[in-house]
């Protein structure tokens, strides 16, 4: 029923629905404030799920505060706050998200890729590249919303939700999660805005919010008044706007902060920029046009093997620096573990890196990552003992038995049209 406010949604949430929510909930996630683990909860699973469902539908359920931790952001100089809900909170949030997802998936636009079923970051990257290539380059607004998950306005969110969801029980659950509070260093606070980044339902609420703030605005209000072409690619709160004309780009660049301020959001003045990303002339030897970062990749113009100008990607410097820093920290903390265990865990981490960054034209960055991980591992193995040094000759012998995986291209996209 698109365009209709639905009044009765929670009747879909029954015990089988809760079992499915339990199946989708991560079992290895860090426990919340109550310390309950998935193994403990699974001992009396049906009883626990039925009790949780009864408390939730009777509104006796009280959302506990989330435990806040910090993880490195960007190049590691800044940190990102992450909220860790309790296990029961994650299960109930997952059950609610399954209902809301069925409602909003028919409303969300094709330009939105983040945290949606059947969509991924690589699809967003490919759509961006294809759009730029078809347009022959253009003007890009690279946008950074300052602390989006911490500044999301609760009143605006409730107004946006009420356009499609008017189930009182479901809205009360969302209200409890928004006002549950945050526990940090033994201090309990109750923020007036934001939704904890790390909550199961937070990405969906972010998509609902930005669907109204950005997606519908660009489609219904921006495109009809522009002289040239424009398209939006959004992955959660990360998005870029690409224009075929400079005057259109500058017009929207001046208007965008007013739009976001209306909904309580702030555009970062230093990290948001308007840049020319035009296709270089055919006879140019190199491209001096600006590049930009999106979803961990640097996008730039370069020559293809046939000599045509195409858009290529490479791992952005800050993402590569952050990944290598984490590897070095892990090698230092686990340098006394058995070699076989270290090799197994390092291989898992490296394959995870390759699975995301292993895209066409990025093999050089993958090789750089491999070389630096190899050096870090040898360096900290050398610190295991003052007597038995891990020289490069000895390390080469060790690699014969426990070789680290080399980078490989995982995502091969169709060759863009020659330009």
CSV table of C-alpha atoms in Angstrom, one decimal:
chain,number,residue,atom,x,y,z
A,1,UNK,CA,0.0,0.0,0.0
A,2,UNK,CA,2.4,2.7,-1.2
A,3,UNK,CA,1.7,6.2,0.0
A,4,UNK,CA,-0.7,5.0,2.8
A,5,UNK,CA,0.0,5.3,6.6
A,6,UNK,CA,-0.3,1.8,8.0
A,7,UNK,CA,-1.9,1.5,11.5
A,8,UNK,CA,-1.4,-2.2,12.3
A,9,UNK,CA,2.0,-3.7,11.7
A,10,UNK,CA,3.0,-5.3,15.0
A,11,UNK,CA,0.5,-8.1,14.5
A,12,UNK,CA,3.0,-9.6,12.1
A,13,UNK,CA,5.5,-10.0,14.9
A,14,UNK,CA,4.8,-13.4,16.5
A,15,UNK,CA,7.0,-16.2,17.9
A,16,UNK,CA,8.2,-17.5,14.4
A,17,UNK,CA,9.0,-13.9,13.5
A,18,UNK,CA,11.1,-13.6,16.6
A,19,UNK,CA,12.9,-16.8,15.8
A,20,UNK,CA,13.8,-15.4,12.4
A,21,UNK,CA,15.0,-12.2,14.1
A,22,UNK,CA,17.1,-14.3,16.4
A,23,UNK,CA,18.6,-16.2,13.4
A,24,UNK,CA,19.6,-12.8,11.8
A,25,UNK,CA,21.1,-11.5,15.0
A,26,UNK,CA,24.9,-11.7,15.3
A,27,UNK,CA,25.9,-14.3,17.9
A,28,UNK,CA,29.5,-13.2,18.2
A,29,UNK,CA,28.8,-9.5,18.9
A,30,UNK,CA,30.0,-7.9,22.1
A,31,UNK,CA,27.5,-8.1,24.9
A,32,UNK,CA,25.7,-5.0,26.2
A,33,UNK,CA,25.4,-3.6,29.7
A,34,UNK,CA,23.7,-6.7,31.1
A,35,UNK,CA,26.5,-9.0,29.9
A,36,UNK,CA,24.1,-11.6,28.4
A,37,UNK,CA,25.7,-13.7,25.6
A,38,UNK,CA,24.0,-15.5,22.8
A,39,UNK,CA,25.1,-18.9,24.3
A,40,UNK,CA,23.4,-18.1,27.5
A,41,UNK,CA,20.2,-16.8,25.8
A,42,UNK,CA,20.0,-19.9,23.5
A,43,UNK,CA,19.7,-22.3,26.4
A,44,UNK,CA,16.0,-21.5,26.9
A,45,UNK,CA,15.5,-19.8,23.5
A,46,UNK,CA,11.7,-20.1,23.0
A,47,UNK,CA,10.9,-19.2,26.6
A,48,UNK,CA,13.1,-16.2,26.4
A,49,UNK,CA,11.7,-15.1,23.0
A,50,UNK,CA,8.1,-15.5,24.1
A,51,UNK,CA,8.8,-13.5,27.3
A,52,UNK,CA,10.5,-10.7,25.3
A,53,UNK,CA,7.6,-10.6,22.8
A,54,UNK,CA,5.0,-10.4,25.6
A,55,UNK,CA,6.9,-7.6,27.3
A,56,UNK,CA,7.3,-5.7,24.1
A,57,UNK,CA,3.7,-5.9,22.9
A,58,UNK,CA,2.4,-5.0,26.4
A,59,UNK,CA,4.9,-2.1,26.4
A,60,UNK,CA,6.4,-3.4,29.7
A,61,UNK,CA,9.7,-3.7,27.9
A,62,UNK,CA,12.2,-1.0,28.9
A,63,UNK,CA,15.0,-0.4,26.4
A,64,UNK,CA,18.3,-0.5,28.4
A,65,UNK,CA,21.0,2.1,27.8
A,66,UNK,CA,23.6,1.3,25.2
A,67,UNK,CA,27.3,0.8,26.1
A,68,UNK,CA,29.4,3.3,24.2
A,69,UNK,CA,32.9,2.5,22.8
A,70,UNK,CA,35.1,4.3,20.3
A,71,UNK,CA,36.7,2.9,17.1
A,72,UNK,CA,39.3,4.7,14.8
A,73,UNK,CA,37.9,6.8,12.1
A,74,UNK,CA,39.6,7.7,8.8
A,75,UNK,CA,43.3,7.7,9.2
A,76,UNK,CA,43.0,6.9,12.9
A,77,UNK,CA,43.4,10.4,14.2
A,78,UNK,CA,39.7,10.7,15.0
A,79,UNK,CA,37.3,8.2,16.6
A,80,UNK,CA,33.8,7.2,15.9
A,81,UNK,CA,31.3,6.4,18.8
A,82,UNK,CA,29.6,3.0,18.6
A,83,UNK,CA,26.7,2.0,20.7
A,84,UNK,CA,26.5,-1.6,21.8
A,85,UNK,CA,22.9,-2.6,22.7
A,86,UNK,CA,22.0,-5.7,24.8
A,87,UNK,CA,21.2,-9.0,23.1
A,88,UNK,CA,17.5,-8.7,23.7
A,89,UNK,CA,17.5,-5.1,22.3
A,90,UNK,CA,19.2,-6.4,19.2
A,91,UNK,CA,16.7,-9.1,18.7
A,92,UNK,CA,13.7,-6.8,19.1
A,93,UNK,CA,15.3,-4.1,16.9
A,94,UNK,CA,15.9,-6.7,14.2
A,95,UNK,CA,12.2,-7.8,14.5
A,96,UNK,CA,11.0,-4.2,14.1
A,97,UNK,CA,13.5,-3.5,11.3
A,98,UNK,CA,12.1,-6.5,9.3
A,99,UNK,CA,8.6,-4.9,9.4
A,100,UNK,CA,9.8,-1.5,8.5
A,101,UNK,CA,12.0,-2.8,5.7
A,102,UNK,CA,8.9,-4.4,4.1
A,103,UNK,CA,7.2,-1.0,4.2
A,104,UNK,CA,10.0,1.3,3.1
A,105,UNK,CA,11.7,-0.9,0.5
A,106,UNK,CA,9.0,0.0,-2.1
A,107,UNK,CA,9.5,3.7,-1.2
A,108,UNK,CA,13.3,4.0,-1.3
A,109,UNK,CA,14.8,5.2,-4.6
A,110,UNK,CA,17.4,3.5,-6.8
A,111,UNK,CA,20.1,6.0,-5.8
A,112,UNK,CA,20.1,4.6,-2.2
A,113,UNK,CA,22.4,1.6,-1.7
A,114,UNK,CA,23.4,1.4,2.0
A,115,UNK,CA,22.0,-1.3,4.3
A,116,UNK,CA,19.4,-2.5,1.9
A,117,UNK,CA,18.7,-6.1,0.9
A,118,UNK,CA,20.3,-7.1,-2.4
A,119,UNK,CA,22.4,-3.9,-2.6
A,120,UNK,CA,26.0,-3.3,-1.7
A,121,UNK,CA,28.8,-0.6,-1.7
A,122,UNK,CA,30.2,-2.1,-4.9
A,123,UNK,CA,27.0,-1.6,-6.7
A,124,UNK,CA,27.0,2.1,-5.6
A,125,UNK,CA,30.6,2.4,-6.8
A,126,UNK,CA,29.7,0.9,-10.2
A,127,UNK,CA,26.6,3.1,-10.6
A,128,UNK,CA,28.7,6.2,-9.8
A,129,UNK,CA,31.4,5.2,-12.3
A,130,UNK,CA,28.9,4.4,-15.0
A,131,UNK,CA,27.0,7.6,-14.5
A,132,UNK,CA,30.2,9.7,-14.7
A,133,UNK,CA,31.3,7.9,-17.8
A,134,UNK,CA,28.0,8.3,-19.5
A,135,UNK,CA,28.0,12.0,-18.6
A,136,UNK,CA,31.6,12.3,-19.9
A,137,UNK,CA,32.7,13.7,-16.6
A,138,UNK,CA,31.3,16.8,-14.8
A,139,UNK,CA,31.2,18.6,-11.5
A,140,UNK,CA,31.1,16.7,-8.2
A,141,UNK,CA,29.8,17.7,-4.8
A,142,UNK,CA,31.6,15.5,-2.3
A,143,UNK,CA,29.6,15.9,0.9
A,144,UNK,CA,30.4,15.1,4.5
A,145,UNK,CA,27.6,15.3,7.1
A,146,UNK,CA,29.1,16.2,10.5
A,147,UNK,CA,28.3,13.5,13.1
A,148,UNK,CA,25.1,12.4,11.3
A,149,UNK,CA,24.1,9.6,13.7
A,150,UNK,CA,24.7,11.8,16.7
A,151,UNK,CA,22.7,14.8,15.4
A,152,UNK,CA,19.7,13.1,13.8
A,153,UNK,CA,16.7,15.1,15.0
A,154,UNK,CA,14.1,13.0,16.9
A,155,UNK,CA,11.1,15.3,16.2
A,156,UNK,CA,11.8,15.3,12.4
A,157,UNK,CA,12.3,11.6,12.5
A,158,UNK,CA,8.9,11.0,14.2
A,159,UNK,CA,7.2,13.3,11.6
A,160,UNK,CA,8.8,11.4,8.7
A,161,UNK,CA,7.9,8.0,10.2
A,162,UNK,CA,4.3,9.1,10.7
A,163,UNK,CA,3.8,9.5,7.0
A,164,UNK,CA,4.0,5.7,6.5
A,165,UNK,CA,3.8,4.2,10.0
A,166,UNK,CA,1.2,4.9,12.6
A,167,UNK,CA,1.3,1.7,14.6
A,168,UNK,CA,1.4,3.0,18.1
A,169,UNK,CA,3.3,0.0,19.6
A,170,UNK,CA,6.0,0.1,16.9
A,171,UNK,CA,6.4,3.9,17.3
A,172,UNK,CA,6.7,3.5,21.1
A,173,UNK,CA,9.5,0.9,20.6
A,174,UNK,CA,11.4,3.3,18.4
A,175,UNK,CA,10.8,6.1,20.9
A,176,UNK,CA,12.2,4.0,23.7
A,177,UNK,CA,15.3,3.1,21.7
A,178,UNK,CA,15.9,6.8,20.8
A,179,UNK,CA,15.7,7.8,24.5
A,180,UNK,CA,17.3,4.8,26.1
A,181,UNK,CA,20.4,6.7,27.1
A,182,UNK,CA,24.1,6.1,26.7
A,183,UNK,CA,26.5,4.6,29.3
A,184,UNK,CA,30.1,5.8,29.0
A,185,UNK,CA,32.8,5.6,31.6
A,186,UNK,CA,30.2,4.9,34.3
A,187,UNK,CA,28.1,8.0,33.4
A,188,UNK,CA,24.6,7.7,32.0
A,189,UNK,CA,23.5,10.5,29.6
A,190,UNK,CA,20.3,11.0,27.6
A,191,UNK,CA,21.1,12.8,24.3
A,192,UNK,CA,18.3,14.9,22.8
A,193,UNK,CA,19.2,13.9,19.3
A,194,UNK,CA,20.8,11.0,17.4
A,195,UNK,CA,20.5,7.3,17.2
A,196,UNK,CA,23.4,5.0,18.4
A,197,UNK,CA,25.6,3.9,15.6
A,198,UNK,CA,25.8,0.2,16.1
A,199,UNK,CA,22.1,-0.4,16.8
A,200,UNK,CA,20.4,-2.9,14.5
A,201,UNK,CA,17.6,-0.4,13.6
A,202,UNK,CA,19.8,2.7,13.3
A,203,UNK,CA,20.8,2.1,9.6
A,204,UNK,CA,17.2,1.7,8.6
A,205,UNK,CA,16.1,4.9,10.5
A,206,UNK,CA,19.0,6.7,8.8
A,207,UNK,CA,17.8,5.6,5.4
A,208,UNK,CA,14.2,6.7,6.2
A,209,UNK,CA,15.5,10.1,7.4
A,210,UNK,CA,17.8,10.8,4.4
A,211,UNK,CA,15.3,9.4,1.9
A,212,UNK,CA,13.1,12.4,2.9
A,213,UNK,CA,16.0,14.9,3.4
A,214,UNK,CA,18.0,14.1,0.2
A,215,UNK,CA,16.6,11.5,-2.1
A,216,UNK,CA,13.1,12.9,-2.6
A,217,UNK,CA,14.4,16.5,-2.6
A,218,UNK,CA,16.9,15.8,-5.4
A,219,UNK,CA,14.3,13.9,-7.5
A,220,UNK,CA,11.3,16.1,-7.0
A,221,UNK,CA,12.7,19.6,-6.3
A,222,UNK,CA,16.2,19.8,-7.7
A,223,UNK,CA,16.1,18.0,-11.0
A,224,UNK,CA,13.1,19.8,-12.5
A,225,UNK,CA,14.7,23.3,-12.1
A,226,UNK,CA,18.2,22.4,-13.4
A,227,UNK,CA,19.4,23.0,-16.9
A,228,UNK,CA,21.7,20.0,-17.1
A,229,UNK,CA,21.8,16.4,-15.9
A,230,UNK,CA,22.4,15.5,-12.2
A,231,UNK,CA,22.4,12.2,-10.3
A,232,UNK,CA,22.8,11.2,-6.6
A,233,UNK,CA,24.6,8.2,-5.3
A,234,UNK,CA,24.0,7.6,-1.5
A,235,UNK,CA,25.3,4.9,0.8
A,236,UNK,CA,23.7,5.6,4.2
A,237,UNK,CA,25.1,9.1,5.2
A,238,UNK,CA,27.8,9.0,2.6
A,239,UNK,CA,26.8,10.5,-0.8
A,240,UNK,CA,28.0,12.4,-3.8
A,241,UNK,CA,26.1,14.6,-6.4
A,242,UNK,CA,27.3,14.7,-10.0
A,243,UNK,CA,26.3,17.5,-12.4
A,244,UNK,CA,26.9,18.0,-16.1
A,245,UNK,CA,26.9,21.8,-15.7
A,246,UNK,CA,29.0,24.0,-13.4
A,247,UNK,CA,26.3,26.6,-12.8
A,248,UNK,CA,23.9,23.8,-11.7
A,249,UNK,CA,26.5,22.4,-9.3
A,250,UNK,CA,27.2,25.8,-7.8
A,251,UNK,CA,23.6,26.5,-7.3
A,252,UNK,CA,22.9,23.3,-5.4
A,253,UNK,CA,26.2,23.6,-3.5
A,254,UNK,CA,24.9,26.9,-2.1
A,255,UNK,CA,21.4,25.5,-1.4
A,256,UNK,CA,22.4,22.1,0.2
A,257,UNK,CA,23.5,23.5,3.6
A,258,UNK,CA,20.1,25.2,3.9
A,259,UNK,CA,18.3,22.0,3.2
A,260,UNK,CA,20.3,19.9,5.7
A,261,UNK,CA,20.0,22.7,8.4
A,262,UNK,CA,16.3,22.6,8.1
A,263,UNK,CA,16.4,19.0,9.3
A,264,UNK,CA,19.0,19.5,12.1
A,265,UNK,CA,22.0,18.3,10.1
A,266,UNK,CA,25.3,20.1,9.5
A,267,UNK,CA,27.5,20.0,6.4
A,268,UNK,CA,31.2,19.8,7.3
A,269,UNK,CA,32.6,23.0,5.8
A,270,UNK,CA,36.1,21.6,5.4
A,271,UNK,CA,35.4,18.1,4.1
A,272,UNK,CA,32.6,19.1,1.8
A,273,UNK,CA,33.8,20.4,-1.6
A,274,UNK,CA,32.8,21.2,-5.1
A,275,UNK,CA,35.3,20.0,-7.7
A,276,UNK,CA,35.7,19.6,-11.4
A,277,UNK,CA,35.8,16.0,-12.4
A,278,UNK,CA,35.7,16.4,-16.2
A,279,UNK,CA,37.0,14.0,-18.8
A,280,UNK,CA,40.4,15.2,-20.1
A,281,UNK,CA,40.8,16.0,-23.8
A,282,UNK,CA,41.6,13.2,-26.1
A,283,UNK,CA,45.1,14.5,-26.9
A,284,UNK,CA,46.0,15.1,-23.2
A,285,UNK,CA,49.0,13.2,-21.9
A,286,UNK,CA,47.8,13.2,-18.3
A,287,UNK,CA,44.9,14.4,-16.2
A,288,UNK,CA,45.3,17.3,-13.8
A,289,UNK,CA,41.7,17.3,-12.8
A,290,UNK,CA,40.7,16.7,-9.2
A,291,UNK,CA,40.0,13.3,-7.7
A,292,UNK,CA,37.7,12.5,-4.8
A,293,UNK,CA,37.1,9.8,-2.3
A,294,UNK,CA,33.9,7.7,-1.8
A,295,UNK,CA,33.4,4.5,0.1
A,296,UNK,CA,37.1,4.0,0.7
A,297,UNK,CA,38.2,4.5,-2.9
A,298,UNK,CA,39.8,7.4,-4.7
A,299,UNK,CA,38.2,8.0,-8.0
A,300,UNK,CA,40.4,9.5,-10.8
A,301,UNK,CA,40.7,9.7,-14.5
A,302,UNK,CA,43.4,7.6,-16.2
A,303,UNK,CA,44.2,6.0,-19.5
A,304,UNK,CA,42.8,2.5,-20.3
A,305,UNK,CA,44.9,-0.1,-22.1
A,306,UNK,CA,43.4,1.1,-25.4
A,307,UNK,CA,44.4,4.7,-24.6
A,308,UNK,CA,40.9,6.0,-23.8
A,309,UNK,CA,40.1,8.1,-20.7
A,310,UNK,CA,38.2,6.1,-18.1
A,311,UNK,CA,37.4,6.4,-14.4
A,312,UNK,CA,39.5,4.2,-12.2
A,313,UNK,CA,39.6,3.4,-8.5
A,314,UNK,CA,42.4,2.9,-5.9
A,315,UNK,CA,42.3,2.4,-2.2
A,316,UNK,CA,42.2,5.8,-0.6
A,317,UNK,CA,45.3,6.7,1.5
A,318,UNK,CA,43.5,7.1,4.8
A,319,UNK,CA,41.7,3.7,4.4
A,320,UNK,CA,45.0,2.0,3.6
A,321,UNK,CA,46.8,3.7,6.5
A,322,UNK,CA,44.0,2.7,8.9
A,323,UNK,CA,44.0,-1.0,7.7
A,324,UNK,CA,47.8,-1.2,8.1
A,325,UNK,CA,47.7,0.4,11.5
A,326,UNK,CA,45.2,-2.2,12.7
A,327,UNK,CA,47.4,-5.0,11.3
A,328,UNK,CA,50.5,-3.7,13.1
A,329,UNK,CA,48.6,-3.3,16.4
A,330,UNK,CA,47.3,-6.9,16.0
A,331,UNK,CA,50.7,-8.3,15.2
A,332,UNK,CA,52.2,-6.6,18.3
A,333,UNK,CA,49.5,-7.8,20.6
A,334,UNK,CA,49.6,-11.4,19.3
A,335,UNK,CA,53.4,-11.8,18.6
A,336,UNK,CA,53.7,-14.5,21.2
A,337,UNK,CA,50.9,-16.6,19.8
A,338,UNK,CA,51.8,-19.8,17.9
A,339,UNK,CA,52.9,-19.1,14.3
A,340,UNK,CA,50.1,-21.3,12.9
A,341,UNK,CA,47.5,-19.3,14.8
A,342,UNK,CA,49.0,-16.0,13.7
A,343,UNK,CA,49.1,-17.1,10.1
A,344,UNK,CA,45.5,-18.2,10.2
A,345,UNK,CA,44.2,-14.9,11.6
A,346,UNK,CA,46.3,-12.7,9.4
A,347,UNK,CA,45.1,-14.6,6.3
A,348,UNK,CA,41.5,-14.0,7.4
A,349,UNK,CA,42.2,-10.3,7.8
A,350,UNK,CA,44.0,-10.0,4.5
A,351,UNK,CA,41.3,-11.9,2.6
A,352,UNK,CA,38.7,-9.6,4.1
A,353,UNK,CA,40.6,-6.6,2.8
A,354,UNK,CA,41.0,-8.1,-0.6
A,355,UNK,CA,37.3,-9.0,-0.8
A,356,UNK,CA,36.4,-5.3,-0.5
A,357,UNK,CA,39.2,-3.5,-2.2
A,358,UNK,CA,40.0,-6.1,-4.9
A,359,UNK,CA,38.4,-4.2,-7.7
A,360,UNK,CA,39.6,-3.7,-11.3
A,361,UNK,CA,42.6,-1.3,-11.6
A,362,UNK,CA,43.5,-1.6,-7.9
A,363,UNK,CA,46.1,-4.4,-7.9
A,364,UNK,CA,49.0,-2.0,-7.2
A,365,UNK,CA,47.4,-0.9,-3.9
A,366,UNK,CA,46.7,-4.6,-3.0
A,367,UNK,CA,50.3,-5.4,-3.6
A,368,UNK,CA,51.3,-2.5,-1.4
A,369,UNK,CA,49.1,-3.8,1.4
A,370,UNK,CA,50.6,-7.3,1.1
A,371,UNK,CA,54.2,-5.9,1.3
A,372,UNK,CA,53.4,-3.8,4.4
A,373,UNK,CA,51.6,-6.7,6.2
A,374,UNK,CA,54.5,-9.0,5.4
A,375,UNK,CA,57.0,-6.4,6.9
A,376,UNK,CA,54.8,-5.9,10.0
A,377,UNK,CA,54.5,-9.6,10.7
A,378,UNK,CA,58.3,-10.2,10.4
A,379,UNK,CA,59.0,-7.1,12.5
A,380,UNK,CA,57.0,-8.3,15.4
A,381,UNK,CA,58.1,-11.9,15.1
A,382,UNK,CA,61.6,-10.5,15.4
A,383,UNK,CA,60.6,-9.0,18.8
A,384,UNK,CA,59.5,-12.3,20.2
A,385,UNK,CA,62.9,-13.2,21.5
A,386,UNK,CA,66.3,-11.4,21.9
A,387,UNK,CA,68.1,-14.7,21.2
A,388,UNK,CA,66.4,-16.1,18.1
A,389,UNK,CA,66.2,-13.2,15.6
A,390,UNK,CA,63.7,-13.4,12.7
A,391,UNK,CA,66.0,-12.4,9.9
A,392,UNK,CA,64.6,-12.0,6.4
A,393,UNK,CA,66.4,-15.3,5.4
A,394,UNK,CA,64.7,-17.1,8.3
A,395,UNK,CA,61.4,-15.4,7.5
A,396,UNK,CA,61.6,-16.6,3.9
A,397,UNK,CA,61.9,-20.2,5.1
A,398,UNK,CA,58.9,-19.6,7.4
A,399,UNK,CA,56.9,-18.3,4.4
A,400,UNK,CA,57.4,-21.6,2.5
A,401,UNK,CA,55.2,-23.3,5.1
A,402,UNK,CA,52.9,-20.4,6.0
A,403,UNK,CA,52.6,-18.1,3.0
A,404,UNK,CA,50.4,-15.0,3.3
A,405,UNK,CA,47.7,-14.7,0.6
A,406,UNK,CA,48.5,-12.3,-2.2
A,407,UNK,CA,46.0,-9.7,-3.4
A,408,UNK,CA,43.7,-10.5,-6.2
A,409,UNK,CA,40.9,-8.9,-8.2
A,410,UNK,CA,37.5,-10.0,-6.8
A,411,UNK,CA,35.1,-7.6,-8.4
A,412,UNK,CA,35.6,-7.3,-12.2
A,413,UNK,CA,33.2,-4.8,-13.7
A,414,UNK,CA,32.3,-4.5,-17.4
A,415,UNK,CA,34.7,-2.4,-19.4
A,416,UNK,CA,33.2,1.1,-19.8
A,417,UNK,CA,32.6,2.5,-23.2
A,418,UNK,CA,35.6,4.1,-25.0
A,419,UNK,CA,35.7,7.9,-24.6
